[in-house]
CSV table of C-alpha atoms and ligand atoms in Angstrom, one decimal:
chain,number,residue,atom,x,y,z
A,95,UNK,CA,-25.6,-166.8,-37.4
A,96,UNK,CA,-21.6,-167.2,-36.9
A,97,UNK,CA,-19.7,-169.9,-38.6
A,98,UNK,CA,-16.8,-170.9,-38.8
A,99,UNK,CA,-15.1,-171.4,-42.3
A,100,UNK,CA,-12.2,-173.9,-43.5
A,101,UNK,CA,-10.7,-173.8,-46.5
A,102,UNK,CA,-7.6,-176.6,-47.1
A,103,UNK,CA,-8.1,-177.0,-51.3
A,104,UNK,CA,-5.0,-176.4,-52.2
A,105,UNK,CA,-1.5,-175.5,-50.5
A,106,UNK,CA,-2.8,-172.7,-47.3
A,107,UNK,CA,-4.9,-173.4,-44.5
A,108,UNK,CA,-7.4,-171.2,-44.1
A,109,UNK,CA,-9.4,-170.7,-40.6
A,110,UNK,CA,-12.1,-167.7,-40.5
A,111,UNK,CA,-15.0,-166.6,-38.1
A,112,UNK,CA,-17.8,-164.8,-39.5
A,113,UNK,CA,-21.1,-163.6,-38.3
A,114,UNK,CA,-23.8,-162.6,-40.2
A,115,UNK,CA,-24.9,-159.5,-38.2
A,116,UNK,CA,-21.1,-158.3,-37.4
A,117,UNK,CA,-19.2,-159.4,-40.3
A,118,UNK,CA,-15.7,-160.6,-40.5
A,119,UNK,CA,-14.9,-162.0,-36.7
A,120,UNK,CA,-11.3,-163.3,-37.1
A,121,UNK,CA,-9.3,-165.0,-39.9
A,122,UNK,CA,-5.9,-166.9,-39.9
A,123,UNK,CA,-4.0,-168.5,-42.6
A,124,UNK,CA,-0.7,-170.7,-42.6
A,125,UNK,CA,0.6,-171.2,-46.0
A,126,UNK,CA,2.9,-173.9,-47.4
A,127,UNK,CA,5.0,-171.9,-50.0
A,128,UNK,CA,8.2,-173.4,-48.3
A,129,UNK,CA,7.3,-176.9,-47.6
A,130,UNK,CA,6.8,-176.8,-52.1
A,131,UNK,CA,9.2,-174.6,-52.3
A,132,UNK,CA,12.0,-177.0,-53.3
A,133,UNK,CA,9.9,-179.0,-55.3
A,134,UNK,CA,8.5,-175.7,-57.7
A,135,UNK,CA,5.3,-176.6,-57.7
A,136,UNK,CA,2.8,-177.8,-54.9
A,137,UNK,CA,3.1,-181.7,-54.0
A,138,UNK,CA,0.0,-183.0,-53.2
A,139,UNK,CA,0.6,-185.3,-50.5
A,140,UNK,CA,2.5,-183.2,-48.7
A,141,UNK,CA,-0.2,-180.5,-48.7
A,142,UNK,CA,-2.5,-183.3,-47.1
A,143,UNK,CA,-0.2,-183.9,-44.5
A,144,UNK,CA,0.6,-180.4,-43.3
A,145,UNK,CA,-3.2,-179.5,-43.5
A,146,UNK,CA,-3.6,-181.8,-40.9
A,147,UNK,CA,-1.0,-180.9,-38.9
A,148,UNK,CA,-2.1,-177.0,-39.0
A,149,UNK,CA,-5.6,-177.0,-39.3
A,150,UNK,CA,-7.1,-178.0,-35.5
A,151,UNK,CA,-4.3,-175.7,-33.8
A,152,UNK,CA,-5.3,-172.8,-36.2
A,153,UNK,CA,-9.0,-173.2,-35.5
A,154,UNK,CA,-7.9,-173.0,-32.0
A,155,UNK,CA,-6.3,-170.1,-32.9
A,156,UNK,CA,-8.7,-168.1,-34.6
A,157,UNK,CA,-11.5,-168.9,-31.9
A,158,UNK,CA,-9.5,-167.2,-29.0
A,159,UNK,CA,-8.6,-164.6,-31.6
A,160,UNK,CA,-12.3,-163.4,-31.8
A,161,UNK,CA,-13.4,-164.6,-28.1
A,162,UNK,CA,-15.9,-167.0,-29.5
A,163,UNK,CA,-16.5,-170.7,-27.3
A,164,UNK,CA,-17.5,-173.5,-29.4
A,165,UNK,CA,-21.1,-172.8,-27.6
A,166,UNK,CA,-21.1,-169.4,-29.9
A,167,UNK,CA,-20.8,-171.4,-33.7
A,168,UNK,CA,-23.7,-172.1,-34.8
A,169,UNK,CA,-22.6,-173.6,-38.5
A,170,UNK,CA,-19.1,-174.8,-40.1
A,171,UNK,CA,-18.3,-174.0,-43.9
A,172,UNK,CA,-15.6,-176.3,-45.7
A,173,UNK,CA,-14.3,-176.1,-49.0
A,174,UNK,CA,-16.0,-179.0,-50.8
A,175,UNK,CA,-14.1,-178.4,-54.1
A,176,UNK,CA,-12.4,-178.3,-56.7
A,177,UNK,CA,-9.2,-179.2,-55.5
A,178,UNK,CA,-6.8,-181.7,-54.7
A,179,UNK,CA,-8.9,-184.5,-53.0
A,180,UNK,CA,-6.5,-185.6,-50.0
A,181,UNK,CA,-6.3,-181.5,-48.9
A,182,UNK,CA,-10.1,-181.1,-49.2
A,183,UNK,CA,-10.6,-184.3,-47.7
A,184,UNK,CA,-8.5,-183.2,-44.1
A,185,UNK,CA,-11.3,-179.9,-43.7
A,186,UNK,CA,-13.9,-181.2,-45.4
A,187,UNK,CA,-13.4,-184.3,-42.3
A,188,UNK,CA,-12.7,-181.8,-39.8
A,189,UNK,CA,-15.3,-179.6,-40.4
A,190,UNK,CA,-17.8,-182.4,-40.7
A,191,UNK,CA,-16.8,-184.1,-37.2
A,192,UNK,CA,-16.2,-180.7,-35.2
A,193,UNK,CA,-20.0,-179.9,-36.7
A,194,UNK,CA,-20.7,-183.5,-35.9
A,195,UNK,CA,-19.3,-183.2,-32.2
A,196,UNK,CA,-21.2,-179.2,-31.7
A,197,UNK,CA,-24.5,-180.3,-32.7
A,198,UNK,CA,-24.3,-177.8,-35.2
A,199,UNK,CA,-25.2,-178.0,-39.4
A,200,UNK,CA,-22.1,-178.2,-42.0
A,201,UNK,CA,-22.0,-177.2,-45.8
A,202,UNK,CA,-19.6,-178.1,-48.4
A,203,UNK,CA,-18.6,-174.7,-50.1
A,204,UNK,CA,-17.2,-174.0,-54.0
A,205,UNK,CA,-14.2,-172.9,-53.7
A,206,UNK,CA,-14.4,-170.5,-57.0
A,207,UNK,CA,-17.9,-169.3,-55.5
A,208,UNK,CA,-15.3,-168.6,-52.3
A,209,UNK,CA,-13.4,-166.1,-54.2
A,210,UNK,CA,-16.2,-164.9,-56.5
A,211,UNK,CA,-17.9,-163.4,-53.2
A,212,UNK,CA,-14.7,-162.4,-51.7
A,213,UNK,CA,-15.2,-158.3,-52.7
A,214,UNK,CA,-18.1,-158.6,-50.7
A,215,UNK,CA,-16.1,-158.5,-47.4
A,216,UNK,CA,-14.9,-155.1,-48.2
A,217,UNK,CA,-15.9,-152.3,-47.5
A,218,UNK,CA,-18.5,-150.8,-49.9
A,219,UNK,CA,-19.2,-154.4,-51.4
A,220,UNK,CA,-20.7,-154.6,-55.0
A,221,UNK,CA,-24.4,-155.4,-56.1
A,222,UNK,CA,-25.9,-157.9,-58.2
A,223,UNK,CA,-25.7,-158.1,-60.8
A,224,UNK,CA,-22.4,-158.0,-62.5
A,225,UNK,CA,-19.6,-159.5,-64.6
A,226,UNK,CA,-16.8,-162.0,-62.3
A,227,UNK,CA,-13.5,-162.5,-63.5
A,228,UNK,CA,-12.3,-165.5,-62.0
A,229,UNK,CA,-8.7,-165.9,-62.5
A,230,UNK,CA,-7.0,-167.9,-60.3
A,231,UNK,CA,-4.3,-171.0,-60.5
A,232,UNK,CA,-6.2,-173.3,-61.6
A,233,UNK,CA,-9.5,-171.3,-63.5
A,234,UNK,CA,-9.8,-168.2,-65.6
A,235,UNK,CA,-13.6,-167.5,-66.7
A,236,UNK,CA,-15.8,-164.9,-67.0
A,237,UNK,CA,-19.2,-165.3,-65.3
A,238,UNK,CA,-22.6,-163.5,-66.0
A,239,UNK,CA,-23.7,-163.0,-62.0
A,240,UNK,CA,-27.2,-162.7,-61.5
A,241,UNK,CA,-27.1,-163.2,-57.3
A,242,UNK,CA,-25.4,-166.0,-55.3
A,243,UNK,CA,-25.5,-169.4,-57.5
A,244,UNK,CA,-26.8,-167.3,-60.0
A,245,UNK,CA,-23.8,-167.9,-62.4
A,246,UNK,CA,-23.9,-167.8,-66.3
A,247,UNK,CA,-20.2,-169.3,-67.7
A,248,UNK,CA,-19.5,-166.6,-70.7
A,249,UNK,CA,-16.2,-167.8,-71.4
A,250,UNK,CA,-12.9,-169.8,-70.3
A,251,UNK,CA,-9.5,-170.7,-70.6
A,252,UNK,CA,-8.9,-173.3,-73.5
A,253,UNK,CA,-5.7,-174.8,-71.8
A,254,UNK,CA,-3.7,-173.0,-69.3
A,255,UNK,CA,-5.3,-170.8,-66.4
A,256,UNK,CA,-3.9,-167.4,-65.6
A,257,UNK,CA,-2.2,-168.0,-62.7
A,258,UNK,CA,-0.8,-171.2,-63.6
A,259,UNK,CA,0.7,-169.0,-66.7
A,260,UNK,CA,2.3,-166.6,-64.2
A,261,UNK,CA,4.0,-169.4,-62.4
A,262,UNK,CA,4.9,-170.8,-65.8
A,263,UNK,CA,6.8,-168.0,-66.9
A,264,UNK,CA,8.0,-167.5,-63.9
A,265,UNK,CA,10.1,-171.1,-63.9
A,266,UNK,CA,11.4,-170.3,-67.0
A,267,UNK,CA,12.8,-166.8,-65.4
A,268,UNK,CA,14.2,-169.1,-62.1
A,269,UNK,CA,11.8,-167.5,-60.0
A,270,UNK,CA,10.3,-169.3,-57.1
A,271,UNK,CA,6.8,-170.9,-57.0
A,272,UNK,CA,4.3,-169.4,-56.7
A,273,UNK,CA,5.6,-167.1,-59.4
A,274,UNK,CA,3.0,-164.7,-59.8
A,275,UNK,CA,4.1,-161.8,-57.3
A,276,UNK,CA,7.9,-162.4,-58.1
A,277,UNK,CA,6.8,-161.8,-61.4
A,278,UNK,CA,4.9,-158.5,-60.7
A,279,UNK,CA,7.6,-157.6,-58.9
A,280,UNK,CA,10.3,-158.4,-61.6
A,281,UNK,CA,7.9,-156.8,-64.1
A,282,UNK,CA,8.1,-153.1,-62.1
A,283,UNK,CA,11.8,-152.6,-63.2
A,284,UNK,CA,11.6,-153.8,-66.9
A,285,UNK,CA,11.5,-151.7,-69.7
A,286,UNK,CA,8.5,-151.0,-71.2
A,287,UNK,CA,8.4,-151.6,-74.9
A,288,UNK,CA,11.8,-153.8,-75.3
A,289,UNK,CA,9.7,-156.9,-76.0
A,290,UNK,CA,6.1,-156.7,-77.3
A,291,UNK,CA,4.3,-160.3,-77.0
A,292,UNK,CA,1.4,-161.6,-78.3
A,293,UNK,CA,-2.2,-160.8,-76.6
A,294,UNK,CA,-3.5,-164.2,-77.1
A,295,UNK,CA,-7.1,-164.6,-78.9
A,296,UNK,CA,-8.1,-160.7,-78.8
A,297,UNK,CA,-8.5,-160.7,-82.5
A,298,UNK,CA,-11.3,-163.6,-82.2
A,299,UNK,CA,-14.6,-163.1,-81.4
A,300,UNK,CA,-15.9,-164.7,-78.0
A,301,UNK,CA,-14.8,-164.5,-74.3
A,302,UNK,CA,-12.4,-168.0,-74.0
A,303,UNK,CA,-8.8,-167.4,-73.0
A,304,UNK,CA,-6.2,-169.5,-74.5
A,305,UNK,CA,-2.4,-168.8,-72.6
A,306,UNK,CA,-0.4,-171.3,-74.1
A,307,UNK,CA,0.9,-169.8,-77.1
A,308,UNK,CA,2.1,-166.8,-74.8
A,309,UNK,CA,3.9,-169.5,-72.5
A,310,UNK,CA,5.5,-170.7,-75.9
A,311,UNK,CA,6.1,-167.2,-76.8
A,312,UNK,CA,7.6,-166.5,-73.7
A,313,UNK,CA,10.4,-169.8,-73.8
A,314,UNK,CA,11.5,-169.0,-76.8
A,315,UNK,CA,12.4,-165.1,-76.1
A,316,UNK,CA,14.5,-166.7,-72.6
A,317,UNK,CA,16.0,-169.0,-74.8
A,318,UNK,CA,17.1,-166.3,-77.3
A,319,UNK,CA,18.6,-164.1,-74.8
A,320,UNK,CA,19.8,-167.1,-72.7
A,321,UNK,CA,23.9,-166.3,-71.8
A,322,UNK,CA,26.2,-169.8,-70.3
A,323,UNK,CA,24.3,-170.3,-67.2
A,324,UNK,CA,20.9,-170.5,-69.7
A,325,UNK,CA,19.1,-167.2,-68.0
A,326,UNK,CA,19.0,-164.1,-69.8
A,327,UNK,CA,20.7,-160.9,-68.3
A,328,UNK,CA,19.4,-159.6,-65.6
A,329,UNK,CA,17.7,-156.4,-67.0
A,330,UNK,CA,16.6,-159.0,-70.0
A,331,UNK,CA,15.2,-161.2,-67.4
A,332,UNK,CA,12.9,-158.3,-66.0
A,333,UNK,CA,12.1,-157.1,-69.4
A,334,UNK,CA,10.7,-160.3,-70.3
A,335,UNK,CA,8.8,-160.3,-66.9
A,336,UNK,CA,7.2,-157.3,-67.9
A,337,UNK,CA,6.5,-157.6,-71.1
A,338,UNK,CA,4.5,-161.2,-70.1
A,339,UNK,CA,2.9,-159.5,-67.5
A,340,UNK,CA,1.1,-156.8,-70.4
A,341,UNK,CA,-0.1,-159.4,-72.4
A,342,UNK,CA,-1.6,-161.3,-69.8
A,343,UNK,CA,-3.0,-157.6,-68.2
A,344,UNK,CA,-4.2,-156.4,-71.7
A,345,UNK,CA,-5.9,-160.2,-72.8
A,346,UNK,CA,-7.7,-160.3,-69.6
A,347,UNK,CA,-8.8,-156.0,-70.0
A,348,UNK,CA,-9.9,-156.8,-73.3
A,349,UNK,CA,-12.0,-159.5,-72.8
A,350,UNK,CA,-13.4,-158.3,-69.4
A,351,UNK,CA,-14.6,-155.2,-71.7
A,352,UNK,CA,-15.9,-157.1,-73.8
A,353,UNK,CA,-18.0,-159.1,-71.7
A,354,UNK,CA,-19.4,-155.7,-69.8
A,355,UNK,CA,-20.4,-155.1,-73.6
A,356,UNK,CA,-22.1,-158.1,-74.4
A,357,UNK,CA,-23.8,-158.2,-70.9
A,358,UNK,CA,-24.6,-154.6,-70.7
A,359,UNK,CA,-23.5,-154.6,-67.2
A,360,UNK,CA,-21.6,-151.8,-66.0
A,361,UNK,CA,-19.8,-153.2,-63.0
A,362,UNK,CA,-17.0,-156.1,-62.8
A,363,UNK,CA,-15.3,-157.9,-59.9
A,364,UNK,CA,-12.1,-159.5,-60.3
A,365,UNK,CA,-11.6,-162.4,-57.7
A,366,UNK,CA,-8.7,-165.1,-57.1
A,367,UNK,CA,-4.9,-165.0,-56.9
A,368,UNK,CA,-4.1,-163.0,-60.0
A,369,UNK,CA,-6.9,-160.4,-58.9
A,370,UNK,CA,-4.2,-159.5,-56.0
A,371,UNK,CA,-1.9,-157.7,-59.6
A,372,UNK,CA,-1.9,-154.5,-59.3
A,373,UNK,CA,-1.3,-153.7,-62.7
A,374,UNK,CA,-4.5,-155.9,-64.0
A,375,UNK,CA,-6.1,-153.6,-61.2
A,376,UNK,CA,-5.0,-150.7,-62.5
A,377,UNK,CA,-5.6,-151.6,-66.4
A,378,UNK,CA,-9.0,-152.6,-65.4
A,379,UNK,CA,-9.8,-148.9,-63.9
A,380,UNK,CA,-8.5,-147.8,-66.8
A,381,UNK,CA,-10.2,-149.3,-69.9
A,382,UNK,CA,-14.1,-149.3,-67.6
A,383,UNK,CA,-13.6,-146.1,-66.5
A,384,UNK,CA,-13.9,-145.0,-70.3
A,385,UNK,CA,-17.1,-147.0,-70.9
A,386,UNK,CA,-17.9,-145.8,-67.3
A,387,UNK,CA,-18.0,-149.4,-65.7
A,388,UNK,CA,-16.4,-149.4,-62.4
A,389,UNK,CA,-14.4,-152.8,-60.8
A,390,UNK,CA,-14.4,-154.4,-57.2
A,391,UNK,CA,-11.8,-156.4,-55.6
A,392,UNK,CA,-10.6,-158.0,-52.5
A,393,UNK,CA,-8.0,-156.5,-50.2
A,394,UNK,CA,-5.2,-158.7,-51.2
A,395,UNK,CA,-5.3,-161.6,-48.2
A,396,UNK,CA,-8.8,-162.2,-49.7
A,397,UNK,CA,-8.0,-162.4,-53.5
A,398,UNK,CA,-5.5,-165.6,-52.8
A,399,UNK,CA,-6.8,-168.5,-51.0
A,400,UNK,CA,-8.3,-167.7,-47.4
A,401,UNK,CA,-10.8,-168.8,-45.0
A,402,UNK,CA,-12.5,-165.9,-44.8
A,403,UNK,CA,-14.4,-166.7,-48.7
A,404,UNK,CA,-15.1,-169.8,-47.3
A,405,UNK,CA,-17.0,-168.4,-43.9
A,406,UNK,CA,-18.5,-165.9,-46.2
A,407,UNK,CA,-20.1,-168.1,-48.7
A,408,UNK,CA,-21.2,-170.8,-46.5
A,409,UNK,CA,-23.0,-168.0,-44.5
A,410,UNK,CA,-24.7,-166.8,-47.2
A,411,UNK,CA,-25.9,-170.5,-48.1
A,412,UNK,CA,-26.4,-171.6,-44.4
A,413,UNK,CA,-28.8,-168.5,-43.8
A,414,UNK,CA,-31.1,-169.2,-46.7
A,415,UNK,CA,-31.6,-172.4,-45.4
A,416,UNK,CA,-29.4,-174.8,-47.3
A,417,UNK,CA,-28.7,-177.6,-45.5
A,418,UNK,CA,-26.7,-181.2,-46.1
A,419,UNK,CA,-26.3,-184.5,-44.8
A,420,UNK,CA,-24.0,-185.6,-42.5
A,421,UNK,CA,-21.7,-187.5,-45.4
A,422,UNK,CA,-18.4,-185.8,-46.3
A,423,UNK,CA,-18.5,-185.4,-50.5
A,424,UNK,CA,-15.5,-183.4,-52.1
A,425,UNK,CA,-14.9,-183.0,-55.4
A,426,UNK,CA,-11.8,-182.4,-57.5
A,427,UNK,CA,-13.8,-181.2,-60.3
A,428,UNK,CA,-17.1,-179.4,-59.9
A,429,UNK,CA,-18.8,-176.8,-62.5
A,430,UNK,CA,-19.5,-173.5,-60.8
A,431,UNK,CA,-22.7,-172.9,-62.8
A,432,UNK,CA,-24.1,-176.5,-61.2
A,433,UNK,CA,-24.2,-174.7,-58.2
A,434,UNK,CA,-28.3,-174.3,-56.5
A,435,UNK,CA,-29.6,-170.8,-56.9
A,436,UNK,CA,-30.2,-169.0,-53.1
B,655,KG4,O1,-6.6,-168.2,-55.9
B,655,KG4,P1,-5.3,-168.8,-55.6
B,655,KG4,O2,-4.6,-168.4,-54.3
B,655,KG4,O3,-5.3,-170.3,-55.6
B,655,KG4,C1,-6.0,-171.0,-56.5
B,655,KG4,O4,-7.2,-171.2,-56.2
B,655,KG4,O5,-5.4,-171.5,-57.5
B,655,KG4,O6,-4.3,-168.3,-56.8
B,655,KG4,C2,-3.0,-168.7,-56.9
B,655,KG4,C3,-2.4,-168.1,-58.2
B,655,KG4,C4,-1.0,-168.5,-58.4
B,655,KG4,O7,-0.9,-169.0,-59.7
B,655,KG4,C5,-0.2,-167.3,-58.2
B,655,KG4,O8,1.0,-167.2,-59.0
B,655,KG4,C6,-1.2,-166.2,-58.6
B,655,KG4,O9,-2.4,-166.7,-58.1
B,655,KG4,N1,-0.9,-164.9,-58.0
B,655,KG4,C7,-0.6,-163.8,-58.8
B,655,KG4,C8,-0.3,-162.7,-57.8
B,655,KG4,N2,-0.5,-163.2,-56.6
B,655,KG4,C9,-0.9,-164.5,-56.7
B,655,KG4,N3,-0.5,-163.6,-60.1
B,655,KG4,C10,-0.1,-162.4,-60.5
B,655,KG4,N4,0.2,-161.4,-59.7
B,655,KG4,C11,0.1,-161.5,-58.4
B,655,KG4,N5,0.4,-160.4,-57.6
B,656,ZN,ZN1,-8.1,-170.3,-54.9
């Protein structure tokens, strides 16, 4: 079966082909970084409106790309949710009425499910079961996964989600949106040890995150080092970077331990935008290797939002049979452990 996967959730348009006997056929992905740029965080309306500008020349694009005719798709995959409802609303259309106009069946795809099956695009994929860590913009959890749909919620953030503190703290540092790899990067020349903050809710028992008090943490040590223009020095600025990134690195290592404990699973995957940190990847290796749990990941493309996920996922579903009708549903919110089992 090959299918062609959309994903338009949030602020990128994602176009991928995949086939289920060949694997990964083509992928393409415009993002809108600049078109928000100037507004520091995505705008919503906007994101609608270029989706539907990019998306039909993109699919286009990605067809040629692999060779494939519309003759050779035999399914489309569209993010269904959780998202902003106007972007999932142009795919989730486009996908329905290309399907539609092909003679060919469409599924609505979770877009967390998306990145949770990412690592299986690689190379030596992982195996069921294991531990996800989901930590993206808008979720971080921990999920017990059994096989696809399988998925056991073991813990959550209470208020902020990772990436969404990454892009926080970076604001407050005048970096540009989406902060988290400006961070990382700002983060590689601070100095280690200057500023020690707070790993938020390690000392509790349980697997829920909780990032605000770090985001407070975090205002109030620019604001103490601020100079005239209200930023900190340069090298302060970076220290701070780096500092923020450890806490968030060592919460996330602690609890993703901890959950490989509690489980008794030995292998994690890390999935969504923050999973593309190379120190959280690095940290990870680190604390499993000693309790000789291993991790998977996504080449980078695949960790952020992608179409590829999207293809892959829907695949999966469309191959064991799931099928929908032809209305077009999206959701803004939508549990990942609601999901069917395959
Ligand atoms: O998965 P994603 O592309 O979109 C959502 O589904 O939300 O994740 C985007 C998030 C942003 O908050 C961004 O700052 C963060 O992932 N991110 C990173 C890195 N690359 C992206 N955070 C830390 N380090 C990175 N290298
Ligand atoms: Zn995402």
């Amino acid at each position: 079966m090959r299918v062609l996967g959309i994903e338009t959730s949030c602020d990128e348009t994602g176009v991928a082909i995949y086939d289920g006997e060949r694997g990964l056929l083509a992928h393409a992905l415009y993002s809108q970084i600049d078109l928000h740029a100037e507004y520091g965080g995505v705008v919503p309306e906007l994101a609608s409106r270029d989706h539907v500008r990019k998306l039909l020349p993109l699919i286009e694009q990605v067809m040629a790309e692999c060779g494939s005719q519309k003759e050779d798709i035999d399914a489309i995959c569209y993010t269904a949710g959780p998202g902003l409802i106007g972007a999932l609303m142009v795919g989730a259309s486009l996908g329905r009425a290309l399907a539609y106009a092909w003679g060919v069946p469409a599924v609505g795809v979770h877009h967390m499910e998306g990145h949770l099956l990412a690592p299986m695009l690689e190379a030596s994929p992982p195996a069921f079961p294991f531990v996800a860590l989901l930590v993206s913009g808008g979720h971080t959890q921990l999920v017990a996964v059994k096989g696809i749909g399988q998925y056991e919620m073991l813990g959550e953030s209470l208020d902020d989600a990772a990436g969404e503190a990454f892009d926080k703290a970076a604001k407050m540092l005048d970096l540009d949106y989406p902060g988290g790899p400006h961070i990382a990067r700002l983060a590689e020349r601070g100095t280690p040890g200057r500023f020690t903050f707070p790993r938020p809710m390690v000392d509790r028992p349980g697997l829920d995150f909780s990032f605000s008090g770090l985001k407070t943490y975090t205002l109030n040590t620019v604001a103490e080092h601020a100079q005239v223009d209200g930023l900190p020095d340069e090298q302060t600025c970076a220290d701070i970077a780096h500092a923020f990134q450890e806490a968030v690195v060592g919460t996330l290592a602690i609890k993703c331990r901890r959950a490989l404990e509690q489980t008794g699973l030995k292998t994690l995957i890390i999935a969504g935008g923050v999973s593309a940190n190379t120190r959280l990847r690095t940290e990870l290796e680190a604390a499993l290797g000693k309790i000789g749990a291993r991790v998977y990941y996504a080449r980078p493309a695949f960790c952020t939002d992608n179409g590829a996920m999207i293809a892959y996922a829907g695949c999966q579903r469309l191959m064991a049979g799931q099928r929908e009708s032809l209305a077009v549903n999206v959701k803004a919110r939508w549990p990942l452990d609601s999901l069917p089992p395959l």
